[in-house]
Coordinates of C-alpha atoms and ligand atoms in Angstrom, one line a residue:
M1 CA 12.5 26.8 -4.4
T2 CA 9.1 24.8 -4.9
D3 CA 8.7 21.9 -2.5
P4 CA 9.2 18.3 -3.9
W5 CA 6.4 16.0 -4.8
H6 CA 6.0 13.7 -2.4
L7 CA 3.7 10.6 -2.4
L8 CA 2.7 9.7 1.1
D9 CA -0.7 8.8 1.6
L10 CA -3.4 8.2 -1.6
R11 CA -5.9 10.5 0.4
S12 CA -3.8 13.6 -0.6
V13 CA -3.6 12.8 -4.3
N14 CA -5.9 14.8 -6.3
Q15 CA -7.9 13.6 -9.1
P16 CA -6.0 15.0 -11.8
I17 CA -2.7 13.6 -10.6
W18 CA -4.6 10.2 -9.9
E19 CA -5.8 10.0 -13.4
H20 CA -2.4 11.2 -14.9
L21 CA -0.6 8.5 -12.8
L22 CA -2.8 5.6 -14.0
E23 CA -2.8 6.8 -17.7
Q24 CA 1.0 6.9 -17.7
A25 CA 1.0 3.6 -15.9
E26 CA -0.7 2.1 -19.1
V27 CA 1.5 4.2 -21.5
L28 CA 4.7 2.8 -19.7
T29 CA 3.4 -0.7 -19.7
D30 CA 6.1 -2.9 -21.1
R31 CA 7.9 0.3 -22.2
R32 CA 12.0 0.2 -22.1
D33 CA 12.9 3.5 -22.9
P34 CA 15.6 5.8 -21.4
L35 CA 13.2 8.6 -20.1
L36 CA 15.0 8.9 -17.0
A37 CA 18.5 8.3 -18.1
G38 CA 21.2 9.9 -15.7
K39 CA 18.4 10.0 -12.8
R40 CA 19.1 7.9 -9.6
F41 CA 16.4 6.6 -7.0
G42 CA 17.3 5.5 -3.4
M43 CA 15.3 3.3 -1.5
V44 CA 15.4 2.8 2.4
F45 CA 13.5 -0.3 3.6
F46 CA 13.0 -0.9 7.4
N47 CA 11.0 -3.9 6.3
P48 CA 11.3 -6.8 4.0
S49 CA 9.7 -6.8 0.6
L50 CA 9.6 -8.9 -2.7
R51 CA 7.4 -6.8 -5.1
T52 CA 8.1 -3.3 -4.1
R53 CA 11.7 -3.4 -4.2
T54 CA 12.0 -5.5 -7.3
A55 CA 9.4 -3.2 -9.3
F56 CA 11.5 -0.1 -8.5
E57 CA 14.7 -1.7 -9.6
V58 CA 13.2 -3.2 -12.6
A59 CA 11.4 0.3 -13.4
C60 CA 14.6 2.1 -13.0
A61 CA 16.5 -0.3 -15.5
D62 CA 13.5 -0.1 -17.9
L63 CA 13.8 3.8 -17.9
G64 CA 17.6 4.2 -17.7
A65 CA 17.7 5.3 -14.1
H66 CA 19.8 4.1 -11.4
A67 CA 18.5 2.5 -8.4
V68 CA 20.0 2.3 -4.8
H69 CA 18.8 -0.1 -2.2
L70 CA 19.4 0.5 1.5
Q71 CA 17.9 -2.1 4.2
V72 CA 17.8 -1.0 7.9
G73 CA 19.5 -4.1 9.6
G74 CA 21.3 -5.1 6.5
G75 CA 24.2 -2.6 6.3
L76 CA 22.3 0.6 6.7
W77 CA 22.9 2.7 9.9
S78 CA 19.9 2.4 12.3
L79 CA 18.0 5.3 12.3
E80 CA 16.2 7.6 14.7
H81 CA 13.0 9.5 13.6
R82 CA 12.0 11.3 16.7
D83 CA 13.2 14.9 17.1
G84 CA 14.4 16.2 20.7
V85 CA 15.6 12.9 21.9
V86 CA 19.2 12.3 23.2
M87 CA 20.5 9.7 20.9
D88 CA 22.5 7.6 23.4
G89 CA 20.5 4.2 22.7
P90 CA 20.6 1.9 19.7
H91 CA 20.2 4.5 16.7
A92 CA 23.4 5.8 15.4
E93 CA 21.8 8.2 12.8
H94 CA 18.9 10.6 12.7
V95 CA 16.3 10.6 9.7
R96 CA 17.2 14.1 9.5
E97 CA 21.0 13.8 8.5
G98 CA 20.3 10.5 6.7
F99 CA 17.6 11.5 4.4
G100 CA 19.4 15.1 4.1
A101 CA 22.4 13.2 2.9
L102 CA 20.5 10.8 0.5
S103 CA 18.8 13.8 -0.9
R104 CA 22.0 15.3 -2.1
M105 CA 22.9 12.1 -3.8
V106 CA 19.9 11.2 -5.5
D107 CA 16.9 12.6 -7.6
G108 CA 14.1 10.7 -5.6
L109 CA 13.8 8.6 -2.5
G110 CA 11.6 5.7 -1.4
L111 CA 11.0 4.8 2.4
R112 CA 9.2 1.5 3.6
A113 CA 8.3 1.9 7.3
F114 CA 5.6 -0.2 8.5
A115 CA 3.3 0.6 11.8
G116 CA 5.1 -0.4 14.9
M117 CA 1.8 -1.6 16.2
Q118 CA 2.5 -0.4 19.6
D119 CA 1.3 3.4 19.9
I120 CA -1.8 4.0 17.9
A121 CA -1.4 7.8 17.9
E122 CA 2.2 7.4 16.6
D123 CA 1.0 5.2 13.6
A124 CA -1.7 7.4 13.0
R125 CA 0.9 10.1 12.4
D126 CA 3.1 8.1 10.3
D127 CA 6.1 9.6 12.3
V128 CA 8.9 7.9 10.4
L129 CA 7.5 8.8 7.1
R130 CA 6.6 12.2 7.9
A131 CA 10.2 12.9 9.5
A132 CA 11.7 11.5 6.3
A133 CA 9.5 13.9 4.1
E134 CA 10.4 16.7 6.2
A135 CA 14.2 15.9 5.7
S136 CA 14.1 15.3 1.9
T137 CA 14.8 18.0 -0.5
V138 CA 13.8 15.4 -3.4
P139 CA 10.7 13.7 -3.9
L140 CA 10.1 11.0 -1.4
L141 CA 7.6 8.0 -2.6
S142 CA 6.1 6.1 0.3
L143 CA 6.8 2.3 -0.2
E144 CA 4.3 1.4 2.5
S145 CA 4.0 3.3 5.8
A146 CA 1.9 2.7 8.8
M147 CA -1.1 4.3 7.5
C148 CA -1.1 3.7 3.6
H149 CA 0.6 1.7 0.8
P150 CA 0.0 4.1 -2.1
H151 CA 1.8 1.9 -4.9
Q152 CA -0.5 -1.1 -3.9
G153 CA -3.3 1.2 -4.1
L154 CA -2.6 2.3 -7.5
A155 CA -1.8 -1.0 -8.8
D156 CA -5.4 -2.4 -7.5
A157 CA -7.1 0.3 -8.9
L158 CA -5.4 -0.3 -12.2
T159 CA -6.2 -4.0 -12.1
V160 CA -9.7 -3.4 -11.5
R161 CA -10.0 -1.0 -14.6
R162 CA -8.2 -3.8 -16.5
K163 CA -10.2 -6.5 -15.4
I164 CA -13.9 -5.0 -14.8
G165 CA -13.7 -1.4 -16.4
E166 CA -16.7 -0.1 -15.0
R167 CA -18.2 1.0 -11.5
A168 CA -18.7 -2.1 -9.6
K169 CA -19.3 -3.5 -5.9
V170 CA -16.0 -4.2 -4.4
V171 CA -15.5 -5.9 -1.1
V172 CA -12.5 -5.3 1.0
T173 CA -12.8 -8.2 3.4
W174 CA -10.8 -8.8 6.4
A175 CA -9.1 -12.4 6.5
P176 CA -7.7 -14.3 9.2
H177 CA -3.8 -14.7 10.0
I178 CA -1.3 -16.0 12.7
K179 CA -0.4 -12.6 14.0
P180 CA -1.6 -9.0 13.7
L181 CA -0.7 -7.0 10.6
P182 CA -0.8 -3.4 9.7
L183 CA -3.9 -1.7 8.2
A184 CA -2.0 0.1 5.6
V185 CA -3.1 -2.0 2.7
A186 CA -6.5 -2.2 3.6
H187 CA -6.5 1.7 3.9
A188 CA -5.0 2.0 0.4
A189 CA -7.3 -0.4 -1.3
T190 CA -10.2 1.5 0.4
T191 CA -8.9 4.8 -0.5
A192 CA -8.2 3.7 -4.1
F193 CA -11.6 1.9 -4.8
A194 CA -13.4 5.1 -3.2
Q195 CA -11.0 7.3 -5.5
E196 CA -12.5 5.0 -8.5
G197 CA -16.1 5.8 -7.6
H198 CA -16.9 2.0 -7.0
D199 CA -19.4 0.9 -4.3
V200 CA -16.9 -0.2 -1.7
V201 CA -17.9 -2.5 1.2
V202 CA -15.5 -2.9 4.0
A203 CA -16.3 -6.3 5.9
H204 CA -14.7 -7.4 8.9
P205 CA -15.6 -8.9 12.3
A206 CA -16.4 -6.5 15.2
G207 CA -13.3 -5.0 16.8
F208 CA -11.3 -4.8 13.3
E209 CA -12.3 -1.3 12.4
L210 CA -10.2 0.9 9.9
E211 CA -9.0 4.2 11.2
A212 CA -12.1 6.4 11.2
G213 CA -10.5 9.2 9.3
V214 CA -9.6 7.1 6.5
L215 CA -13.0 5.7 6.4
A216 CA -14.4 9.4 6.4
D217 CA -12.2 10.5 3.7
A218 CA -12.7 7.5 1.5
A219 CA -16.8 8.0 2.1
R220 CA -16.2 11.5 0.6
M221 CA -14.0 10.3 -2.3
A222 CA -16.3 7.6 -3.1
K223 CA -19.5 9.7 -2.9
R224 CA -17.6 12.5 -5.3
G225 CA -16.9 9.8 -7.7
G226 CA -20.5 8.3 -8.0
G227 CA -19.9 5.5 -5.8
S228 CA -20.2 4.7 -2.0
L229 CA -18.8 3.2 0.9
T230 CA -20.3 1.0 3.7
T231 CA -19.0 -1.1 6.4
T232 CA -20.4 -4.3 7.9
N233 CA -19.8 -7.2 9.9
D234 CA -21.8 -9.4 7.7
R235 CA -19.4 -10.9 5.1
D236 CA -21.8 -13.1 3.7
A237 CA -24.3 -10.4 2.7
A238 CA -21.4 -8.1 1.7
L239 CA -20.3 -10.8 -0.9
E240 CA -23.8 -10.8 -2.6
G241 CA -23.5 -9.0 -6.0
A242 CA -19.6 -8.3 -5.5
R243 CA -17.4 -8.3 -8.6
V244 CA -14.3 -8.0 -6.7
V245 CA -13.4 -9.6 -3.5
Y246 CA -10.0 -8.0 -2.0
A247 CA -9.0 -9.8 0.8
K248 CA -6.5 -8.5 3.5
S249 CA -5.6 -9.4 7.2
W250 CA -5.3 -6.5 9.6
G251 CA -5.0 -6.4 13.5
A252 CA -7.3 -5.0 15.9
T253 CA -6.2 -1.6 17.0
G254 CA -7.8 -2.5 20.6
H255 CA -4.8 -4.9 21.0
Y256 CA -2.0 -2.7 20.2
G257 CA 1.0 -3.3 22.2
D258 CA 0.0 -6.8 23.2
A259 CA 1.1 -9.3 20.6
E260 CA -0.6 -12.1 22.1
A261 CA -3.8 -10.8 22.4
G262 CA -3.5 -9.3 18.9
A263 CA -2.5 -12.8 17.6
R264 CA -5.5 -14.5 19.6
A265 CA -8.1 -12.0 17.9
V266 CA -6.8 -12.6 14.3
Q267 CA -6.9 -16.3 14.6
S268 CA -10.3 -16.3 16.3
H269 CA -12.6 -16.0 13.0
P270 CA -11.1 -19.0 10.9
D271 CA -14.5 -18.9 8.8
W272 CA -13.6 -15.7 7.3
L273 CA -10.9 -17.5 5.1
V274 CA -12.0 -16.8 1.5
D275 CA -12.9 -20.3 0.0
P276 CA -15.0 -21.4 -3.0
A277 CA -18.1 -21.2 -1.0
A278 CA -17.4 -17.4 0.0
M279 CA -16.7 -16.8 -3.9
A280 CA -19.7 -18.4 -5.0
R281 CA -21.8 -15.8 -3.2
T282 CA -20.5 -12.8 -5.3
D283 CA -21.4 -12.0 -8.9
A284 CA -18.4 -14.2 -10.7
A285 CA -16.1 -11.8 -8.6
I286 CA -12.3 -11.8 -9.2
F287 CA -10.3 -12.5 -6.4
M288 CA -7.6 -9.9 -5.3
H289 CA -4.7 -9.9 -2.6
C290 CA -1.7 -7.8 -2.4
L291 CA 0.7 -10.7 -1.6
P292 CA 2.4 -12.1 0.4
V293 CA -0.5 -14.3 1.2
R294 CA -0.7 -17.4 3.5
R295 CA -2.5 -20.2 1.9
G296 CA -5.1 -22.1 3.8
V297 CA -5.2 -19.1 6.4
V298 CA -6.2 -16.2 4.4
V299 CA -7.5 -17.9 1.4
A300 CA -8.0 -21.5 0.2
D301 CA -5.8 -23.0 -2.8
E302 CA -8.9 -23.8 -4.8
V303 CA -9.6 -19.7 -4.9
L304 CA -6.1 -18.7 -5.3
D305 CA -5.3 -21.3 -8.2
G306 CA -8.5 -20.6 -9.6
P307 CA -9.7 -18.6 -12.5
A308 CA -10.8 -15.9 -10.5
S309 CA -7.6 -15.0 -9.0
V310 CA -5.8 -11.9 -10.4
V311 CA -3.2 -11.6 -7.6
L312 CA -0.2 -12.1 -10.1
D313 CA -1.7 -9.4 -12.6
Q314 CA -1.8 -7.3 -9.6
A315 CA 1.6 -7.7 -8.7
A316 CA 2.6 -7.3 -12.3
A317 CA 0.7 -3.8 -12.3
R318 CA 3.1 -2.8 -9.6
L319 CA 5.6 -2.3 -12.0
D320 CA 3.4 -0.1 -14.1
V321 CA 2.2 2.3 -11.5
Q322 CA 5.7 2.5 -10.2
K323 CA 7.3 3.5 -13.4
A324 CA 4.3 6.1 -13.6
T325 CA 5.4 7.5 -10.0
L326 CA 8.9 7.6 -10.7
C327 CA 8.3 9.6 -13.9
R328 CA 6.2 12.2 -12.0
A329 CA 8.8 12.4 -9.2
M330 CA 11.6 13.1 -11.9
G331 CA 9.4 15.7 -13.6
V332 CA 9.1 13.3 -16.7
T333 CA 6.0 12.7 -18.8
A334 CA 6.1 9.5 -21.2
Ligands
LIG1 N1 2.3 -6.1 -1.8 C1 3.7 -5.7 -1.7 O1 4.1 -4.7 -1.1 O2 4.6 -6.7 -1.8 P1 6.1 -6.7 -0.8 O3 5.9 -6.5 0.5 O4 6.8 -8.1 -1.2 O5 6.7 -5.6 -1.6

């Protein structure tokens, strides 16, 4: 028996599969066709969602598959993911049995499990996702984990292809927030734009570095694609000549386990909000954000509501790429 195809982190997606997924996303855009008739897709969410869940449910409906949605804390047993623990605490079921059982009932699975932001080593290992992948005998799609948000990265790459269509300077810029957020989206965007061979600049205040292994892999991917990857603490300089401004808040890993210090840190650079003056430094850049976004904290209304903003096109692209990954997971080419 061959191992099922899992989509866990964009860094493990090779170039042919990357191209296949983006090509299939275009082929499947606006397509309502029972390519997946009789197939079943199960989703387990440890965290809330608007876009990811809706896009998979609609993708399944459009392609003739059935979607099952399970929410931890909303009717699903509380799940333990660590091996070797005596389960005498709050968790009633282990991921091994949970995902093992689901694998017997569906043809593909999805899992959302955000970073705990307490133990940096645990988040870097993506323990919940890895445990689920080991237990799943059907393909497992990450719906965002501690380290990556593959479907967001795919949709972001597709959006830039559609809006720009050529190698460009893409700035992934840190933005303020009221509380520290995980690094997964920033990792995914950086990796996706590197995979596309763009000139990627990751801009953030000192102390907000992305995971070193992600940056090293992204730098290799960008170079292989004819682009580049740099990091800087000087956002104004980074924005010069940018065609894409991708804003995202993320927490300082140095404050892991200390929510108050983490919150103070992400609130201490309000000037990193993306406003019209920041956008004016660019080469008529488009503005991107994965959503949800806090208006007036991350980005000024004038930018989000203005002609440069493509955030809703980005969100719409989630449906297209998720149809593509569903089809690949189910062994179907459109
Ligand atoms: N961008 C994104 O994944 O949105 P949701 O968290 O609403 O799914």
